[in-house]
Tab-separated table of C-alpha atoms and ligand atoms in Angstrom:
chain	number	residue	atom	x	y	z
F	1	MET	CA	146.455	27.744	-7.894
F	2	VAL	CA	147.969	31.128	-7.825
F	3	LYS	CA	149.473	32.815	-4.673
F	4	ASP	CA	149.180	36.361	-5.795
F	5	ILE	CA	145.563	37.945	-5.877
F	6	GLU	CA	146.848	40.705	-7.595
F	7	LYS	CA	147.800	38.745	-10.312
F	8	ILE	CA	144.164	37.309	-10.811
F	9	VAL	CA	143.076	40.984	-10.176
F	10	SER	CA	145.057	42.900	-12.440
F	11	LEU	CA	143.841	39.979	-15.710
F	12	CYS	CA	140.477	40.598	-15.120
F	13	LYS	CA	140.512	44.343	-15.363
F	14	ARG	CA	143.663	43.678	-17.855
F	15	ARG	CA	140.747	41.184	-19.939
F	16	GLY	CA	137.476	42.382	-19.525
F	17	PHE	CA	136.485	39.981	-16.348
F	18	ILE	CA	136.087	42.313	-13.371
F	19	PHE	CA	136.475	45.741	-13.596
F	20	PRO	CA	136.023	47.982	-10.235
F	21	GLY	CA	132.110	49.756	-9.937
F	22	SER	CA	132.027	53.289	-10.509
F	23	GLU	CA	135.673	53.511	-11.608
F	24	ILE	CA	135.426	56.670	-13.926
F	25	TYR	CA	133.663	58.340	-10.393
F	26	GLY	CA	136.931	57.127	-8.055
F	27	GLY	CA	135.247	53.689	-7.208
F	28	LEU	CA	132.923	52.261	-4.712
F	29	ALA	CA	134.979	50.631	-1.942
F	30	ASN	CA	134.553	47.231	-2.500
F	31	SER	CA	132.297	46.933	-5.432
F	32	TRP	CA	132.869	45.298	-8.842
F	33	ASP	CA	131.005	45.018	-11.901
F	34	TYR	CA	131.620	41.923	-14.221
F	35	GLY	CA	132.886	42.923	-17.809
F	36	PRO	CA	131.944	40.530	-20.897
F	37	LEU	CA	134.074	37.435	-20.207
F	38	GLY	CA	133.660	37.642	-16.612
F	39	HIS	CA	129.341	37.935	-17.238
F	40	LEU	CA	129.658	34.665	-19.757
F	41	LEU	CA	131.911	32.712	-16.837
F	42	LYS	CA	129.513	33.584	-13.950
F	43	GLN	CA	126.654	32.689	-16.853
F	44	ASN	CA	128.304	29.073	-17.161
F	45	ILE	CA	129.098	28.951	-13.500
F	46	LYS	CA	125.481	29.858	-12.932
F	47	LYS	CA	124.189	26.977	-16.320
F	48	GLU	CA	126.366	24.157	-14.532
F	49	TRP	CA	125.216	25.255	-11.195
F	50	TRP	CA	121.232	24.418	-12.250
F	51	LYS	CA	121.688	21.749	-14.586
F	52	PHE	CA	123.597	19.505	-11.963
F	53	TRP	CA	121.341	20.605	-9.116
F	54	VAL	CA	118.319	21.073	-10.549
F	55	GLN	CA	118.053	20.093	-14.082
F	56	GLU	CA	118.900	16.680	-14.335
F	57	ARG	CA	117.129	15.868	-10.286
F	58	ALA	CA	113.708	14.268	-10.544
F	59	ASP	CA	113.225	15.697	-6.509
F	60	MET	CA	113.865	19.237	-7.077
F	61	VAL	CA	111.827	22.434	-8.528
F	62	PRO	CA	113.464	25.457	-9.211
F	63	MET	CA	111.677	29.370	-8.149
F	64	ASP	CA	112.473	33.436	-8.134
F	65	ALA	CA	111.389	34.758	-4.962
F	66	ALA	CA	111.642	38.675	-4.734
F	67	ILE	CA	114.171	40.598	-2.624
F	68	ILE	CA	111.686	42.770	-1.078
F	69	MET	CA	109.799	40.675	1.033
F	70	ASN	CA	107.316	42.161	3.764
F	71	PRO	CA	109.800	42.803	6.516
F	72	LYS	CA	107.741	40.596	8.683
F	73	VAL	CA	109.881	37.189	6.828
F	74	TRP	CA	112.902	38.573	8.821
F	75	GLU	CA	111.200	39.155	12.228
F	76	ALA	CA	110.085	35.523	11.396
F	77	SER	CA	114.005	34.476	10.464
F	78	GLY	CA	115.496	35.933	13.162
F	79	HIS	CA	117.193	38.125	10.536
F	80	LEU	CA	116.071	41.857	12.405
F	81	GLN	CA	117.142	40.544	15.975
F	82	ASN	CA	120.654	38.180	14.947
F	83	PHE	CA	121.224	38.791	12.047
F	84	SER	CA	124.392	41.118	12.697
F	85	ASP	CA	128.497	40.803	13.547
F	86	GLU	CA	129.713	43.088	16.131
F	87	LEU	CA	132.191	45.499	15.254
F	88	VAL	CA	134.407	47.466	16.913
F	89	GLU	CA	136.012	51.199	16.704
F	90	CYS	CA	139.713	52.016	16.748
F	91	LYS	CA	139.925	54.982	18.950
F	92	LYS	CA	143.168	56.727	17.276
F	93	CYS	CA	142.242	56.309	14.018
F	94	HIS	CA	138.708	55.977	13.525
F	95	HIS	CA	138.709	52.719	11.346
F	96	ARG	CA	136.396	49.923	11.869
F	97	PHE	CA	136.729	45.797	12.350
F	98	ARG	CA	134.338	42.585	12.826
F	99	SER	CA	135.832	41.517	16.559
F	100	ASP	CA	135.912	38.169	15.208
F	101	HIS	CA	138.487	38.940	12.083
F	102	LEU	CA	141.065	40.808	14.843
F	103	LEU	CA	140.830	37.337	16.794
F	104	GLU	CA	141.174	35.421	14.172
F	105	ALA	CA	143.813	37.295	12.984
F	106	GLU	CA	145.342	37.225	16.531
F	107	SER	CA	145.131	33.819	16.573
F	108	LEU	CA	147.780	33.313	13.394
F	109	ARG	CA	150.280	35.081	15.548
F	110	PRO	CA	153.331	32.816	16.186
F	111	GLU	CA	153.229	33.801	19.941
F	112	TYR	CA	149.175	33.041	19.906
F	113	ASP	CA	149.295	30.676	22.973
F	114	LYS	CA	146.439	28.012	21.869
F	115	GLY	CA	145.636	27.807	25.678
F	116	ASN	CA	144.668	31.041	26.728
F	117	PRO	CA	142.953	33.276	23.398
F	118	LYS	CA	143.003	36.809	24.005
F	119	THR	CA	139.628	38.455	24.489
F	120	ILE	CA	138.899	41.459	22.174
F	121	SER	CA	139.544	44.052	24.896
F	122	GLU	CA	143.173	43.127	24.644
F	123	VAL	CA	143.373	43.346	20.907
F	124	LYS	CA	144.856	47.073	19.429
F	125	CYS	CA	143.874	48.105	16.135
F	126	PRO	CA	146.236	46.332	13.180
F	127	ASP	CA	146.224	50.054	11.320
F	128	CYS	CA	147.649	52.633	14.296
F	129	ASP	CA	148.089	50.264	17.890
F	130	GLY	CA	145.211	52.554	18.667
F	131	ALA	CA	142.838	51.409	22.077
F	132	LEU	CA	139.388	49.749	20.449
F	133	THR	CA	135.777	50.925	21.678
F	134	ASP	CA	133.960	48.222	23.218
F	135	PRO	CA	132.374	45.628	20.875
F	136	LYS	CA	128.621	46.846	20.299
F	137	HIS	CA	125.754	45.012	17.645
F	138	PHE	CA	125.857	46.363	13.592
F	139	ASN	CA	123.078	44.653	11.713
F	140	LEU	CA	123.517	43.642	8.141
F	141	MET	CA	120.326	44.473	6.946
F	142	PHE	CA	120.327	46.861	4.210
F	143	LYS	CA	117.054	48.640	4.882
F	144	THR	CA	115.273	51.086	2.460
F	145	PHE	CA	111.501	52.410	1.707
F	146	LEU	CA	108.716	52.038	-0.415
F	147	GLY	CA	106.861	54.137	-1.874
F	148	THR	CA	106.796	58.011	-0.947
F	149	ASN	CA	106.950	58.193	2.798
F	150	GLU	CA	110.092	57.298	4.646
F	151	ASP	CA	108.961	56.285	7.886
F	152	SER	CA	109.086	53.082	9.877
F	153	ALA	CA	106.194	51.724	8.646
F	154	THR	CA	107.079	51.986	5.189
F	155	THR	CA	111.058	50.308	5.945
F	156	ALA	CA	111.281	47.217	4.042
F	157	TYR	CA	115.242	45.658	3.611
F	158	LEU	CA	117.255	44.279	-0.002
F	159	ARG	CA	117.033	39.745	1.469
F	160	PRO	CA	120.448	38.914	3.034
F	161	GLU	CA	119.923	35.641	1.326
F	162	THR	CA	117.898	33.842	-1.089
F	163	ALA	CA	116.512	30.914	1.220
F	164	ALA	CA	112.739	32.803	2.948
F	165	GLY	CA	111.915	33.091	-0.286
F	166	MET	CA	111.797	29.955	-0.490
F	167	PHE	CA	110.738	28.853	3.139
F	168	VAL	CA	107.260	31.389	3.045
F	169	ASN	CA	106.774	29.625	-0.813
F	170	PHE	CA	107.282	26.358	1.044
F	171	LYS	CA	103.506	25.564	0.841
F	172	ASN	CA	102.454	26.966	-2.021
F	173	ILE	CA	104.991	25.172	-4.424
F	174	GLN	CA	104.889	21.809	-2.410
F	175	THR	CA	100.228	22.350	-2.721
F	176	ALA	CA	100.820	23.112	-6.922
F	177	THR	CA	103.484	21.131	-7.472
F	178	ARG	CA	101.369	18.097	-5.309
F	179	ARG	CA	105.531	17.103	-4.138
F	180	ARG	CA	105.869	14.446	-1.803
F	181	LEU	CA	108.665	14.739	0.698
F	182	PRO	CA	111.436	14.842	0.304
F	183	PHE	CA	112.197	17.540	-2.165
F	184	GLY	CA	114.049	20.478	-2.798
F	185	ILE	CA	113.249	24.544	-3.516
F	186	ALA	CA	115.929	25.990	-5.450
F	187	GLN	CA	117.032	29.314	-6.512
F	188	ILE	CA	119.360	31.873	-7.588
F	189	GLY	CA	119.347	35.341	-6.892
F	190	LYS	CA	121.322	38.342	-5.423
F	191	CYS	CA	122.041	39.282	-2.390
F	192	PHE	CA	122.371	42.506	-0.422
F	193	ARG	CA	125.021	42.133	3.509
F	194	ASN	CA	126.384	45.774	4.579
F	195	GLU	CA	129.344	44.240	5.491
F	196	ILE	CA	131.459	46.124	8.251
F	197	THR	CA	134.289	45.211	6.822
F	198	PRO	CA	134.417	43.916	2.725
F	199	GLY	CA	137.221	42.868	0.745
F	200	ASN	CA	139.598	40.577	-0.710
F	201	PHE	CA	138.558	40.799	-4.097
F	202	ILE	CA	134.925	39.156	-5.051
F	203	PHE	CA	135.673	37.268	-1.921
F	204	ARG	CA	133.384	39.574	0.519
F	205	THR	CA	131.470	42.084	-1.151
F	206	ARG	CA	128.122	43.760	0.095
F	207	GLU	CA	126.200	42.651	-3.081
F	208	PHE	CA	126.380	39.052	-3.931
F	209	GLU	CA	124.229	36.353	-5.805
F	210	ILE	CA	123.693	32.650	-3.696
F	211	GLY	CA	122.998	29.934	-5.186
F	212	GLU	CA	121.008	27.375	-2.458
F	213	PHE	CA	118.196	24.824	-2.017
F	214	GLU	CA	115.946	23.996	1.068
F	215	TYR	CA	115.729	20.376	0.646
F	216	PHE	CA	112.504	19.089	2.820
F	217	ILE	CA	112.395	15.711	4.788
F	218	ASN	CA	111.285	13.783	6.861
F	219	PRO	CA	113.640	14.160	10.233
F	220	LYS	CA	113.690	9.980	11.045
F	221	ASP	CA	115.673	10.896	7.148
F	222	TRP	CA	118.218	14.103	8.794
F	223	GLU	CA	121.671	12.001	8.708
F	224	GLN	CA	121.530	9.785	5.428
F	225	THR	CA	120.508	12.430	3.786
F	226	PHE	CA	122.780	14.839	4.723
F	227	GLU	CA	126.156	12.225	3.190
F	228	MET	CA	123.982	12.520	0.679
F	229	TRP	CA	124.209	15.728	-0.301
F	230	LEU	CA	127.899	16.020	1.221
F	231	SER	CA	129.156	13.363	-1.533
F	232	GLU	CA	127.346	15.259	-4.082
F	233	ILE	CA	128.976	18.239	-2.963
F	234	LYS	CA	132.539	16.535	-3.598
F	235	ARG	CA	131.380	15.733	-7.224
F	236	TRP	CA	130.567	18.919	-7.676
F	237	TRP	CA	133.823	20.047	-7.090
F	238	GLN	CA	135.836	17.274	-8.275
F	239	ASP	CA	133.721	16.845	-11.666
F	240	ILE	CA	131.911	19.735	-12.826
F	241	MET	CA	134.233	22.350	-11.489
F	242	GLN	CA	137.030	20.245	-11.365
F	243	ILE	CA	139.467	21.954	-9.036
F	244	ASP	CA	142.459	20.758	-6.991
F	245	MET	CA	140.515	18.697	-4.296
F	246	ASP	CA	143.652	19.059	-1.960
F	247	ASN	CA	142.521	23.236	-1.772
F	248	LEU	CA	139.141	22.693	-0.007
F	249	VAL	CA	138.971	21.829	3.947
F	250	TRP	CA	135.705	19.872	5.186
F	251	HIS	CA	135.239	21.877	8.574
F	252	GLU	CA	132.872	20.066	10.763
F	253	ILE	CA	131.303	22.953	13.004
F	254	GLU	CA	131.213	21.985	16.481
F	255	ASP	CA	128.783	21.859	18.993
F	256	GLY	CA	128.884	25.145	20.086
F	257	GLU	CA	129.975	26.905	16.894
F	258	ARG	CA	126.782	26.185	15.074
F	259	ALA	CA	123.979	28.488	15.114
F	260	HIS	CA	121.359	26.870	17.689
F	261	TYR	CA	118.904	25.304	15.446
F	262	SER	CA	121.158	23.219	13.152
F	263	LYS	CA	122.284	19.584	14.376
F	264	ARG	CA	125.199	19.352	11.824
F	265	THR	CA	126.714	22.403	9.732
F	266	VAL	CA	129.414	21.591	7.014
F	267	ASP	CA	131.716	24.573	6.129
F	268	ILE	CA	133.180	24.183	2.936
F	269	GLU	CA	136.404	25.720	3.258
F	270	TYR	CA	138.997	27.077	0.291
F	271	LYS	CA	142.869	27.589	0.872
F	272	TYR	CA	142.694	30.995	-1.048
F	273	PRO	CA	145.751	33.383	-1.333
F	274	PHE	CA	144.592	35.263	1.668
F	275	GLY	CA	143.580	32.138	3.990
F	276	VAL	CA	141.884	29.337	4.294
F	277	LYS	CA	138.496	30.575	4.677
F	278	GLU	CA	134.845	29.428	3.841
F	279	LEU	CA	133.770	29.278	0.222
F	280	HIS	CA	129.951	27.432	0.818
F	281	GLY	CA	128.523	24.857	2.731
F	282	ILE	CA	125.597	22.811	4.201
F	283	ALA	CA	123.575	22.992	7.007
F	284	TYR	CA	120.381	20.741	9.000
F	285	ARG	CA	118.569	23.364	9.873
F	286	THR	CA	115.984	21.162	11.509
F	287	ASP	CA	112.706	22.725	11.857
F	288	PHE	CA	113.209	25.464	12.981
F	289	ASP	CA	112.371	28.254	9.482
F	290	LEU	CA	109.354	26.461	9.070
F	291	THR	CA	108.175	27.074	13.077
F	292	ARG	CA	108.698	30.440	13.140
F	293	HIS	CA	106.939	31.075	9.604
F	294	GLN	CA	103.714	29.422	10.736
F	295	GLN	CA	104.177	31.209	13.882
F	296	VAL	CA	104.314	34.985	12.885
F	297	SER	CA	102.219	34.183	9.904
F	298	GLY	CA	99.846	32.206	11.358
F	299	ALA	CA	99.705	30.518	8.219
F	300	ASP	CA	99.535	26.342	8.851
F	301	LEU	CA	102.440	24.990	7.144
F	302	GLN	CA	102.615	21.518	8.007
F	303	TYR	CA	102.906	18.314	5.656
F	304	LEU	CA	100.508	15.799	5.383
F	305	ASP	CA	102.449	12.370	5.100
F	306	PRO	CA	99.163	10.530	2.092
F	307	GLU	CA	100.835	7.411	3.405
F	308	THR	CA	100.711	7.033	6.822
F	309	ASN	CA	98.431	10.500	7.296
F	310	GLU	CA	101.394	12.526	9.731
F	311	LYS	CA	101.122	15.348	9.617
F	312	PHE	CA	104.099	17.452	10.824
F	313	LEU	CA	106.479	20.306	9.372
F	314	PRO	CA	109.154	19.489	7.664
F	315	HIS	CA	113.145	19.724	8.492
F	316	VAL	CA	115.421	21.045	6.336
F	317	ILE	CA	118.822	20.492	4.968
F	318	GLU	CA	120.451	23.289	2.832
F	319	PRO	CA	123.352	23.635	1.114
F	320	THR	CA	124.478	27.230	-0.057
F	321	PHE	CA	126.717	28.146	-2.485
F	322	GLY	CA	127.804	31.740	-2.911
F	323	ILE	CA	128.799	32.448	-7.269
F	324	ASP	CA	130.841	34.673	-6.794
F	325	ARG	CA	133.024	32.709	-4.448
F	326	MET	CA	133.029	29.852	-6.709
F	327	LEU	CA	133.916	32.440	-9.604
F	328	LEU	CA	136.471	33.375	-7.151
F	329	VAL	CA	138.239	29.703	-7.074
F	330	SER	CA	137.579	29.885	-10.761
F	331	LEU	CA	140.259	31.971	-11.816
F	332	LEU	CA	142.121	30.973	-8.439
F	333	GLU	CA	141.952	27.110	-10.568
F	334	ALA	CA	142.408	28.126	-13.700
F	335	TYR	CA	145.464	30.052	-13.605
F	336	SER	CA	149.049	29.081	-14.951
F	337	GLU	CA	151.758	30.339	-15.959
F	338	GLU	CA	154.264	28.271	-18.662
F	339	GLU	CA	156.954	28.254	-20.960
F	340	ALA	CA	155.124	27.612	-24.449
F	341	PRO	CA	157.635	27.067	-27.582
F	342	THR	CA	157.593	30.102	-30.185
F	343	SER	CA	157.797	29.807	-34.106
F	344	GLU	CA	161.261	30.389	-33.501
F	345	ALA	CA	162.785	26.450	-34.049
F	346	GLY	CA	163.774	26.263	-30.309
F	347	GLU	CA	162.843	28.956	-28.675
F	348	THR	CA	160.357	29.939	-25.539
F	349	GLU	CA	158.466	32.334	-24.313
F	350	ALA	CA	156.125	32.699	-20.872
F	351	ARG	CA	152.769	32.569	-21.702
F	352	VAL	CA	149.856	32.962	-19.005
F	353	VAL	CA	146.843	30.299	-19.402
F	354	MET	CA	143.686	30.087	-17.572
F	355	LYS	CA	142.769	26.638	-17.527
F	356	PHE	CA	139.505	26.807	-16.972
F	357	PRO	CA	137.660	23.326	-17.037
F	358	LYS	CA	136.042	23.940	-20.939
F	359	HIS	CA	132.616	24.289	-20.177
F	360	LEU	CA	133.397	26.904	-18.450
F	361	ALA	CA	136.294	28.642	-20.531
F	362	PRO	CA	133.774	32.378	-21.574
F	363	ILE	CA	135.132	31.727	-25.057
F	364	GLN	CA	134.821	29.096	-26.525
F	365	VAL	CA	136.356	29.280	-29.897
F	366	ALA	CA	138.529	32.263	-31.235
F	367	VAL	CA	138.723	32.823	-35.297
F	368	LEU	CA	141.873	33.977	-36.465
F	369	PRO	CA	142.837	34.908	-40.090
F	370	LEU	CA	146.229	34.631	-40.635
F	371	SER	CA	146.171	38.075	-42.452
F	372	LYS	CA	143.388	41.173	-42.623
F	373	LYS	CA	143.553	40.878	-46.060
F	374	GLU	CA	139.988	40.561	-47.618
F	375	GLU	CA	139.474	37.469	-49.422
F	376	LEU	CA	140.429	35.913	-45.764
F	377	SER	CA	138.981	38.303	-43.158
F	378	SER	CA	135.295	38.102	-44.823
F	379	VAL	CA	135.512	34.262	-45.336
F	380	ALA	CA	136.824	33.538	-41.754
F	381	LYS	CA	133.954	35.957	-40.748
F	382	GLU	CA	131.808	34.411	-42.207
F	383	VAL	CA	133.092	30.924	-40.162
F	384	ALA	CA	132.329	32.565	-37.495
F	385	ASN	CA	129.118	33.929	-37.270
F	386	ASP	CA	128.092	30.012	-39.068
F	387	LEU	CA	129.926	29.094	-35.304
F	388	ARG	CA	127.707	31.774	-33.525
F	389	LYS	CA	124.378	29.479	-33.467
F	390	TYR	CA	126.711	27.177	-31.777
F	391	PHE	CA	129.280	28.207	-29.155
F	392	SER	CA	130.592	31.785	-27.396
F	393	VAL	CA	133.012	32.907	-30.225
F	394	ASP	CA	135.684	35.638	-30.090
F	395	TYR	CA	136.944	36.570	-33.913
F	396	ASP	CA	139.873	39.015	-34.152
F	397	GLU	CA	142.489	39.833	-37.070
F	398	THR	CA	144.630	42.412	-35.484
F	399	GLN	CA	148.319	41.635	-34.442
F	400	SER	CA	150.269	38.599	-34.755
F	401	ILE	CA	148.917	35.404	-34.660
F	402	GLY	CA	151.534	34.589	-31.904
F	403	LYS	CA	150.140	37.502	-30.257
F	404	ARG	CA	146.780	36.496	-30.548
F	405	TYR	CA	147.799	32.699	-29.085
F	406	ARG	CA	148.413	34.535	-26.164
F	407	ARG	CA	145.517	36.587	-25.596
F	408	GLN	CA	143.539	33.738	-26.402
F	409	ASP	CA	145.517	31.347	-23.577
F	410	GLU	CA	145.175	34.462	-21.575
F	411	VAL	CA	141.956	34.201	-21.186
F	412	GLY	CA	141.327	30.528	-21.078
F	413	THR	CA	140.135	29.910	-24.744
F	414	PRO	CA	140.265	26.319	-25.485
F	415	TYR	CA	139.829	26.272	-29.816
F	416	CYS	CA	141.465	28.929	-31.523
F	417	VAL	CA	140.588	28.645	-35.455
F	418	THR	CA	143.406	29.871	-37.830
F	419	PHE	CA	142.215	30.080	-41.059
F	420	ASP	CA	145.206	30.775	-43.690
F	421	PHE	CA	145.527	31.181	-47.427
F	422	GLU	CA	145.401	27.402	-48.340
F	423	SER	CA	142.093	27.211	-46.652
F	424	LEU	CA	140.947	28.844	-49.406
F	425	GLU	CA	141.860	25.672	-51.667
F	426	ASP	CA	141.785	23.228	-49.101
F	427	LYS	CA	138.286	24.715	-47.780
F	428	LYS	CA	140.421	23.273	-43.579
F	429	VAL	CA	141.710	25.133	-41.043
F	430	THR	CA	143.625	24.404	-37.701
F	431	VAL	CA	142.314	23.861	-35.020
F	432	ARG	CA	144.738	24.872	-31.817
F	433	ASP	CA	143.957	23.655	-28.614
F	434	ARG	CA	144.266	25.605	-25.047
F	435	ASP	CA	146.593	22.606	-22.978
F	436	THR	CA	148.468	20.926	-25.193
F	437	MET	CA	149.372	23.591	-28.383
F	438	ALA	CA	148.708	20.586	-30.888
F	439	GLN	CA	146.941	21.486	-34.135
F	440	ASP	CA	143.938	19.781	-36.317
F	441	ARG	CA	143.345	20.447	-39.580
F	442	VAL	CA	140.002	20.106	-40.454
F	443	GLU	CA	137.771	20.666	-43.516
F	444	ILE	CA	135.207	23.364	-42.315
F	445	SER	CA	131.977	21.588	-43.668
F	446	ALA	CA	133.059	19.538	-40.403
F	447	LEU	CA	134.054	22.229	-37.807
F	448	LYS	CA	131.218	22.079	-36.159
F	449	ASP	CA	130.833	18.442	-35.665
F	450	TYR	CA	134.865	18.902	-34.588
F	451	LEU	CA	134.235	21.469	-32.098
F	452	GLN	CA	130.450	20.541	-30.853
F	453	SER	CA	132.410	16.349	-30.208
F	454	LYS	CA	134.927	18.480	-28.396
F	455	TYR	CA	132.645	19.738	-26.411
F	456	ALA	CA	130.379	17.056	-25.839
G	501	GAP	N1	121.440	30.667	3.895
G	501	GAP	C1	122.097	30.675	4.557
G	501	GAP	C2	122.935	31.602	4.003
G	501	GAP	O1	123.068	32.110	3.873
G	501	GAP	P1	125.801	32.121	4.360
G	501	GAP	O2	127.018	31.457	4.709
G	501	GAP	O3	125.593	33.711	5.334
G	501	GAP	O4	124.010	31.096	4.010
G	501	GAP	C3	125.964	31.582	1.535
G	501	GAP	O5	126.083	32.410	3.212
G	501	GAP	C4	127.008	31.686	1.499
G	501	GAP	O6	126.855	33.095	-0.200
G	501	GAP	C5	128.109	31.916	1.993
G	501	GAP	O7	128.897	30.840	2.020
G	501	GAP	C6	129.777	32.724	1.054
G	501	GAP	O8	129.400	31.373	0.073
G	501	GAP	C7	128.231	33.772	0.040
G	501	GAP	N2	128.385	34.601	0.667
G	501	GAP	C8	128.192	35.297	1.643
G	501	GAP	N3	127.944	36.226	2.551
G	501	GAP	C9	129.391	36.949	1.750
G	501	GAP	C10	129.563	38.557	0.868
G	501	GAP	N4	129.265	39.293	1.593
G	501	GAP	N5	130.030	38.254	-0.847
G	501	GAP	C11	130.288	36.903	-1.279
G	501	GAP	N6	129.488	35.935	-1.356
G	501	GAP	C12	128.681	36.016	0.442
């Protein structure tokens, strides 16, 4: 795993994964735009997430809720009252910070006395050593207005999470799909939080995507269901995202630190280059959400068990995943620098390889004719176009073949197909494997099946 996040930021910009947002206007602090390869990588992560957590499960149904909901939703969920962070401002340089981040940074200092942690009033500004103001609460909800008037009657909010859409549609979905407990509702979507201190590249931004699901259960089953989801989460990271499991930290949140309604929460943390921080989480939220939405809306959200005739509000276990954080982890895990042999016998050169799991790689196949000459390029383009029906394909005919291999390694393309003058005669191409650099000579007529077998 790469230790220097700047290497990733620079590769992402250079190769078209992620650009600073609104760059030609001087940028917009901590906003990022996904370029062609970043978009493809994100699509692949979302596709795998969807397949693993929704499509392959008989107990999961999908939905896609509106981003702007009735403001009463956020009153019921508690976001309008409680979705805030403690903010302090430096009286000298006026930089603003989250109190918990400053205290966390203090706790990492060598002189930190674990038995006697500091309070925020004892901490100085990390930028200029100035005194800090008393902390005050800052609500993270993004406000907007509906229609032409801008007043309190038209105030609405961009959703800070996707969960609420699934709670308020619980009854609609349960009735329409005739589902029995246990079952889950899943969605992926954009969320917005007016973070006080965004940063660390795409780790903390004000606009990001979440994939999450609400799994509705009978409360008597919560413990075993929680364990089942924890082991599925392990399978996700091990088998699908294929990361080094030693880079994960399973943080059981203690009593007193959990949200008041949660009986168990586990934060899945990751050893980022900038410290161990949250990647995603899972929480047993009891019946808090449905109770609140039932109280505030007046709608009956109870479930009638057809076997026992028992009527009750289902409880919920919620695994939640930041899509952008998963993408960041996939970049960090994939990055590797190694020495590779050149065409000169016995010589090596440094290569950067993004060793994405094949199914996540933004480009699956690159077609590289050995020469730009029309007689080669016209047939090589035809091969590329045929493959495009099945794979994400890049076609590149500029510069030496060695440079083109390096370019494809740097964006993690698992297979490069080289078309040479012999290909015109024997109707075969050379397929090079990104990781082993081994080369196979393959009949053009069998190329699609050959590559498909590699992705099976
Ligand atoms: N419904 C539960 C919920 O929203 P959360 O921990 O507040 O839980 C879910 O957010 C996930 O979204 C986090 O685990 C993290 O992966 C991601 N996330 C949260 N805030 C983020 C931000 N400002 N930028 C990028 N990702 C963020």
